Every structure is written in C-alpha cells, then in structure tokens.
PDB file of C-alpha atoms in Angstrom:
ATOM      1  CA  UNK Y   1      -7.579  15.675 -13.753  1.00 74.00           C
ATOM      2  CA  UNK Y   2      -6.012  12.184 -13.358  1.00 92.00           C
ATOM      3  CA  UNK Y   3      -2.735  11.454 -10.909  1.00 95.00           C
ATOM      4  CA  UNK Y   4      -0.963   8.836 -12.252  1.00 95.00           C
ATOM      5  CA  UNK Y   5       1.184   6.840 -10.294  1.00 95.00           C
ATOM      6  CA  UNK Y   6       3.775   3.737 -11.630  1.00 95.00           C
ATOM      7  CA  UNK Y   7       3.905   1.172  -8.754  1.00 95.00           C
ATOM      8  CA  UNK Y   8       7.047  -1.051  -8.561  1.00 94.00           C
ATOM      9  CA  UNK Y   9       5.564  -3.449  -7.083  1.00 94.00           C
ATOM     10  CA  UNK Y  10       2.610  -4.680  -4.016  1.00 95.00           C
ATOM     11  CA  UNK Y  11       4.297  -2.320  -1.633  1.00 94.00           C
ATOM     12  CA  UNK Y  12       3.889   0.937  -3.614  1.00 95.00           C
ATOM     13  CA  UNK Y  13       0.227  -0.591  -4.601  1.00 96.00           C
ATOM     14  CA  UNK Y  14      -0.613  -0.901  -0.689  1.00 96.00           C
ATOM     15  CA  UNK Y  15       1.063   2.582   0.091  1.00 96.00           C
ATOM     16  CA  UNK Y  16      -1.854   3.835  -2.722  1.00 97.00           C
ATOM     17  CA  UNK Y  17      -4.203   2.107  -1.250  1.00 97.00           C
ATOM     18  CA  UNK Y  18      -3.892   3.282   2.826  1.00 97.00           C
ATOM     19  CA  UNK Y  19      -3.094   6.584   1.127  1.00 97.00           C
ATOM     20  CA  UNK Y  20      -6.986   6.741  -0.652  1.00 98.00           C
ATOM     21  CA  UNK Y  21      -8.035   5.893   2.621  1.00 98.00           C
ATOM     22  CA  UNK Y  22      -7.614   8.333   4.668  1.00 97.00           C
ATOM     23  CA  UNK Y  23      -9.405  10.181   1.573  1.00 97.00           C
ATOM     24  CA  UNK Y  24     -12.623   8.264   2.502  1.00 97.00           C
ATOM     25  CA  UNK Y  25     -15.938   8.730   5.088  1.00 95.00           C
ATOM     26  CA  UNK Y  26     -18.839   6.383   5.937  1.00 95.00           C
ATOM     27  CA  UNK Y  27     -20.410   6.335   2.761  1.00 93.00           C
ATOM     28  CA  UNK Y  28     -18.062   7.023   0.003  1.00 95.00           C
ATOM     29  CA  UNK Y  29     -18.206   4.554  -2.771  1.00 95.00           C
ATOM     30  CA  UNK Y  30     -14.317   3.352  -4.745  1.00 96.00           C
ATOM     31  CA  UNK Y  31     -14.342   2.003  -7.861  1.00 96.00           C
ATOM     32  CA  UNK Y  32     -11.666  -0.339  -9.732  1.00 96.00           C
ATOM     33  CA  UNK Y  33     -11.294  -1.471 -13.135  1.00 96.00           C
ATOM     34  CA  UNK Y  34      -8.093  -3.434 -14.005  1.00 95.00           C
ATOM     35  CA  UNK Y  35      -7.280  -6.848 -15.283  1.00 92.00           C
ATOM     36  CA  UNK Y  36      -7.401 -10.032 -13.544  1.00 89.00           C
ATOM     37  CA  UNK Y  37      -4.357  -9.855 -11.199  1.00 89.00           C
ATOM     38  CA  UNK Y  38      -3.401  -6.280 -11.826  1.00 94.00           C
ATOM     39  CA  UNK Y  39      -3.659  -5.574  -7.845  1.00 94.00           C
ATOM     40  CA  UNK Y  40      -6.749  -4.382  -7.112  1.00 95.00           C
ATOM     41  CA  UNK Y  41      -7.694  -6.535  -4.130  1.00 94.00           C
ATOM     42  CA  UNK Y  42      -4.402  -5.867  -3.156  1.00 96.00           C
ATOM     43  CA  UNK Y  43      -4.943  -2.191  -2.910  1.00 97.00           C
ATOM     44  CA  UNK Y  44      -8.615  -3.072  -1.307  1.00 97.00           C
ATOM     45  CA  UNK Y  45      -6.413  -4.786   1.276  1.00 97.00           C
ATOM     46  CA  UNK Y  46      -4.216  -1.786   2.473  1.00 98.00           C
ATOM     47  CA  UNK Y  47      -7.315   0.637   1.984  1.00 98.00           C
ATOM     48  CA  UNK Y  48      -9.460  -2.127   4.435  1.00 98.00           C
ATOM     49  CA  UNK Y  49      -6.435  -2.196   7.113  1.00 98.00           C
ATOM     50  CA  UNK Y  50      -6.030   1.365   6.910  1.00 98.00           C
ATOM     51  CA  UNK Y  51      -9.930   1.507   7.748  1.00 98.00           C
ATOM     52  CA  UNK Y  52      -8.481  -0.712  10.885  1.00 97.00           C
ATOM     53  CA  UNK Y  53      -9.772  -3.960   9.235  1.00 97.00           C
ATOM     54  CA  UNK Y  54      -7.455  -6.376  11.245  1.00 95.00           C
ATOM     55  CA  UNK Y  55      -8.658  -9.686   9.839  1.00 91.00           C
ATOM     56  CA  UNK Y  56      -8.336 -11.615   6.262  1.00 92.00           C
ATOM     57  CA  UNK Y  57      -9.522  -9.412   3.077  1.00 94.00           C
ATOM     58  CA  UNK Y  58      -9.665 -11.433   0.116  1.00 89.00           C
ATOM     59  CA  UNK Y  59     -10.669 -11.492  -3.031  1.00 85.00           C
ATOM     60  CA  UNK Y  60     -14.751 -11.565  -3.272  1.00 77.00           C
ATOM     61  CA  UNK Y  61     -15.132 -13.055  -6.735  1.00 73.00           C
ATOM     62  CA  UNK Y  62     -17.245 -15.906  -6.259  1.00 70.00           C
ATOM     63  CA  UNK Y  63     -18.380 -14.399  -3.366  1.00 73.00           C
ATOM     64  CA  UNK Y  64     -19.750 -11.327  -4.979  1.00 76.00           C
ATOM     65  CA  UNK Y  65     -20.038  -9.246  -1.613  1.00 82.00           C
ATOM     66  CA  UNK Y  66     -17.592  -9.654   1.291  1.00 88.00           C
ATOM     67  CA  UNK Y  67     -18.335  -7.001   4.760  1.00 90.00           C
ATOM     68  CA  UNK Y  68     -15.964  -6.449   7.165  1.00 93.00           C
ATOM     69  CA  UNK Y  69     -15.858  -4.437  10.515  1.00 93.00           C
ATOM     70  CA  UNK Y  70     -13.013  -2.085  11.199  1.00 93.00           C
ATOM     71  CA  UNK Y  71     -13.213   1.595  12.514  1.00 95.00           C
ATOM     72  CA  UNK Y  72     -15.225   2.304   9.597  1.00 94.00           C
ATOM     73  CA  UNK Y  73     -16.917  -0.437   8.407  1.00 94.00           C
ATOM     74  CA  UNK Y  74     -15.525  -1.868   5.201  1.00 96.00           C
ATOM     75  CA  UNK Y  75     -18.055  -3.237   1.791  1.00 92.00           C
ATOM     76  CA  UNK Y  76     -15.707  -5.271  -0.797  1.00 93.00           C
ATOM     77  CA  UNK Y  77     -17.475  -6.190  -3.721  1.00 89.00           C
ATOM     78  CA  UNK Y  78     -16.431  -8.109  -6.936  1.00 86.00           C
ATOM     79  CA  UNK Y  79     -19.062  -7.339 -10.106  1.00 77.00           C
ATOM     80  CA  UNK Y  80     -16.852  -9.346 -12.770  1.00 69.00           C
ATOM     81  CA  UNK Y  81     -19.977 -12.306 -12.447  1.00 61.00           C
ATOM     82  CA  UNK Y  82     -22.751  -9.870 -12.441  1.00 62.00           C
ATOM     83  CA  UNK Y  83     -24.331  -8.727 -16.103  1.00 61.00           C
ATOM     84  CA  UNK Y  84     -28.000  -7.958 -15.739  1.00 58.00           C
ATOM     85  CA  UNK Y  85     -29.453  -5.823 -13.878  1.00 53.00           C
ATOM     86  CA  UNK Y  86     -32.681  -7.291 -12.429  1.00 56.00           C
ATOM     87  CA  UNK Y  87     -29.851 -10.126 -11.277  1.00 58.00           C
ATOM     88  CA  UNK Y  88     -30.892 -11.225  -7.766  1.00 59.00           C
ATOM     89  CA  UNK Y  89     -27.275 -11.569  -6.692  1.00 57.00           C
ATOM     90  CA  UNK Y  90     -26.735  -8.135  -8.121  1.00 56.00           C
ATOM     91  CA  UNK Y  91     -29.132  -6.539  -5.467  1.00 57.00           C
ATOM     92  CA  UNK Y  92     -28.225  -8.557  -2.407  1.00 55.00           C
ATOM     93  CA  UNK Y  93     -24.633  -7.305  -3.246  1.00 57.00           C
ATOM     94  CA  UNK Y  94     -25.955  -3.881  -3.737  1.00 61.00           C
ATOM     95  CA  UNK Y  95     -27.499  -3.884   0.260  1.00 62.00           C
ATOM     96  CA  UNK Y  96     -23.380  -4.105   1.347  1.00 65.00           C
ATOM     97  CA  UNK Y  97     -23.234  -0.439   0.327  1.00 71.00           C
ATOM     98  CA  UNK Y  98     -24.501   2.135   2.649  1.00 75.00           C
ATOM     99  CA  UNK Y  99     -23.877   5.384   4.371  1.00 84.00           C
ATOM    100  CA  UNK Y 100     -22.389   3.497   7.113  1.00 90.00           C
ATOM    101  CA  UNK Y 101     -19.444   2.014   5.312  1.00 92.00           C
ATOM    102  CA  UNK Y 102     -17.143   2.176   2.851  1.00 96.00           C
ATOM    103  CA  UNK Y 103     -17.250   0.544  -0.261  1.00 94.00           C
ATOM    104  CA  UNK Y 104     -14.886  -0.955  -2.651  1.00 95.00           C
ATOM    105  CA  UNK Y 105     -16.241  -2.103  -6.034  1.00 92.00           C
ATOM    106  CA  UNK Y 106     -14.097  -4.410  -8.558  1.00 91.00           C
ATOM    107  CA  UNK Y 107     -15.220  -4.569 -12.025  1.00 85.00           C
ATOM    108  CA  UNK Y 108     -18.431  -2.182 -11.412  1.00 86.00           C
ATOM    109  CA  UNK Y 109     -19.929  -1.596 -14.956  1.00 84.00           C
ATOM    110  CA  UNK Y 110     -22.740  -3.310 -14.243  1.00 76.00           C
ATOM    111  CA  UNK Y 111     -23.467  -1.998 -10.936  1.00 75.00           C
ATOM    112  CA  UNK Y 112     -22.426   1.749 -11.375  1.00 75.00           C
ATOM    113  CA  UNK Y 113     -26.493   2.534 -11.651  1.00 74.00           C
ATOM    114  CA  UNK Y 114     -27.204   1.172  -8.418  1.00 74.00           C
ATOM    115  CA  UNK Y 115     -24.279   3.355  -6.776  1.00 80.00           C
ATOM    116  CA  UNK Y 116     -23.836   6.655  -5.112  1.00 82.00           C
ATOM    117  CA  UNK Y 117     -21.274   8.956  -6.931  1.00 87.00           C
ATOM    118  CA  UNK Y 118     -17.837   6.933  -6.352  1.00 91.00           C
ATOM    119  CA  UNK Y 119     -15.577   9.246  -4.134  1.00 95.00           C
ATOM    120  CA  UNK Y 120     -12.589   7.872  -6.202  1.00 96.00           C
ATOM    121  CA  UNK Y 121     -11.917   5.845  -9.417  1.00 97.00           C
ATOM    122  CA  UNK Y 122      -9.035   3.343  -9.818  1.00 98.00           C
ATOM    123  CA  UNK Y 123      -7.663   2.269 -12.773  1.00 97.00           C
ATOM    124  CA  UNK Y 124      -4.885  -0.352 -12.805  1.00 98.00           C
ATOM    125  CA  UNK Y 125      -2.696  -1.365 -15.939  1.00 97.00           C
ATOM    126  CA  UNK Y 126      -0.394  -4.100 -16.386  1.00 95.00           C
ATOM    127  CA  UNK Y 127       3.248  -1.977 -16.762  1.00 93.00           C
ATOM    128  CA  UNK Y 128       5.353  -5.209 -17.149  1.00 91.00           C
ATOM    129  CA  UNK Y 129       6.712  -7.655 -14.086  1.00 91.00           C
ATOM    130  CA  UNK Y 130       5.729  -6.251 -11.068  1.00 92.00           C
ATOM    131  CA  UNK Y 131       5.222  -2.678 -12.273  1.00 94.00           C
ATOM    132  CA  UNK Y 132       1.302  -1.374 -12.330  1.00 97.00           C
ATOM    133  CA  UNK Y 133       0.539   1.913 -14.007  1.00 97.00           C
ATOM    134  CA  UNK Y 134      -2.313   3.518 -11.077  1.00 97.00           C
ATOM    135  CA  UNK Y 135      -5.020   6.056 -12.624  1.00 97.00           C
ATOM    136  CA  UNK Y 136      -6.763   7.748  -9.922  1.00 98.00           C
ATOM    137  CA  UNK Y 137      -9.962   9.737 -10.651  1.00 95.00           C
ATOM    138  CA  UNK Y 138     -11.182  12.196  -7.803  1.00 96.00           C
ATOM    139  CA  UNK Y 139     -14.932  13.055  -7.848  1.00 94.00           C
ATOM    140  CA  UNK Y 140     -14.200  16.578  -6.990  1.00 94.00           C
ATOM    141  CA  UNK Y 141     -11.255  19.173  -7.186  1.00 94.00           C
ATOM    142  CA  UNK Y 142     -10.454  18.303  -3.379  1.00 94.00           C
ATOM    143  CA  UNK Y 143     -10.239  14.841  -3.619  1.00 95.00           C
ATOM    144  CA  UNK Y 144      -8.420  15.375  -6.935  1.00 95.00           C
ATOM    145  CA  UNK Y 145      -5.813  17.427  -5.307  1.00 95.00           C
ATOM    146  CA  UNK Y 146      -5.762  15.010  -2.877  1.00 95.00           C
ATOM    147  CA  UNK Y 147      -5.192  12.312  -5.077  1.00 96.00           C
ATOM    148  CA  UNK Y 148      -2.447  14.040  -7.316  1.00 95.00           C
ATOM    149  CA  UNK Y 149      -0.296  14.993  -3.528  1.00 95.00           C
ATOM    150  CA  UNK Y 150      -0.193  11.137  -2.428  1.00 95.00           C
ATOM    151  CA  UNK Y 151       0.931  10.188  -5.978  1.00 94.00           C
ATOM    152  CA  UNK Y 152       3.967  13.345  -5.536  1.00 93.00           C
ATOM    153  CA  UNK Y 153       4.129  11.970  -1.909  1.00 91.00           C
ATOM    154  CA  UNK Y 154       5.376   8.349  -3.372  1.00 90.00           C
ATOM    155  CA  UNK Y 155       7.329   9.594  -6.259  1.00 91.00           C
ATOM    156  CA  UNK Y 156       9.429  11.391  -3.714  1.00 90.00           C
ATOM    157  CA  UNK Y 157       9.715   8.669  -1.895  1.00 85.00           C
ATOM    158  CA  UNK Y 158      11.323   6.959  -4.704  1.00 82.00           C
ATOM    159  CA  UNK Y 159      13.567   9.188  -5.922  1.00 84.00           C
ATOM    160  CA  UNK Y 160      14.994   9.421  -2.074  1.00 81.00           C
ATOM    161  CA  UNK Y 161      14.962   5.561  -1.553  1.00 70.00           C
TER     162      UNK Y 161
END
C-alpha cells in the first residue's frame, strides 16, 4: 500500500520528512528517487534535525557520503554518480551505513544490493510550482500504517489551515 501525499510546498515536504522520522531506529535504511530538485535533500534535512542533527545538511552529490552526529546518528548518501558496482567510491560510501545510524539514500539503484531492507521508500514527483506529489512505501504493514496516518495527519492539517 502506498500513502500519497501532495506537498504545497518545502514546509509540507519538511513536515514529511520529521514525520518518517520518528518512524526510524539505528539501522533502518530510507530510500529516495525523484528528480533533480524535486526536494529530497530537503526532506533528508527535516528527517536529520528531527534525528537532533543541529548543524548544516546538504546535499552530498559530489560528495557521495556525508555523516552526521545527532541523537541517532545520521548517513546521507547521494548514488546519482555511482554506476558500477565494484566502484571504489561505491564501497567507501557503502561503510556510512550501519546498525548504528540511520541512513538516507538519494538515487540508490545502484547501491540497493549493498543495502539492508530500506525501512521506507520515497518517491518525489514534480506536481507543478512548488507542489511535489510524495509516494511513501513502508517495508511492512506497521510502518505502512504508519506512513498512510502522517499523510491523513497533514491533509487535515490543510483542510483546517
């Protein structure tokens, strides 16, 4: 089952992305697909702050692999460069993601085989302007029930705005 939620703009994004948050536990693996600019590092960012990440989250693009300490240790990594899988940079990226964090992962086709199970997928669409159409993917009927009540959560919370 996939909750669906339309985003108006970065706010609603960020709201989604403390809300999957407080889904996750040391070791629980995130993964985003979506277009360049479509908001995913901007989701990454609430999710990270939620996780009590106080300083700067950015984007890890040329980067690959960016760590950062919080209450739960936070692993943001950006596969859009990576293609082959004996790629050196692949596997140094790879060592961010452990049972002691929690890991985000943009564009992670080619890294999916050297994952756990990812707790949640993310999908993000353009929806015109500012709007985002948000797919969310629970690996489990919990998390998927989850998932669905924090997209009901922020409908409500438009339709009383």
């Amino acid at each position: 089952m996939t909750a669906e939620f339309v985003s108006e703009g970065p706010d609603d994004t960020e709201h989604v992305g403390a809300g999957i948050a407080a889904l996750l536990a040391p070791g629980d693996v995130v993964v985003l697909r979506g277009d360049l600019g479509a908001g995913k590092t901007i989701l990454v960012r609430a999710a990270a702050r939620a996780l009590g990440v106080e300083g700067p989250v950015t984007s890890p693009t040329f980067a690959i692999a960016h760590a950062y300490a919080g209450r739960v240790p936070v692993a943001h990594l950006d596969a859009w460069r990576l293609g082959d899988p004996d790629d050196e940079e692949l596997g140094l990226a790879l060592e961010c993601v452990g049972p002691d964090c929690v890991a985000f992962v943009e564009w992670p086709d080619a890294v999916l085989h050297g994952l756990p199970e990812p707790r949640v997928r993310v999908d993000i669409a353009h929806g015109g302007g500012d709007r985002r159409v948000l797919r969310l993917d629970g690996a489990d009927p919990g998390t998927e029930a989850s998932l669905e009540a924090l997209c009901d959560d922020l409908r409500a919370r438009h339709r009383n705005a």
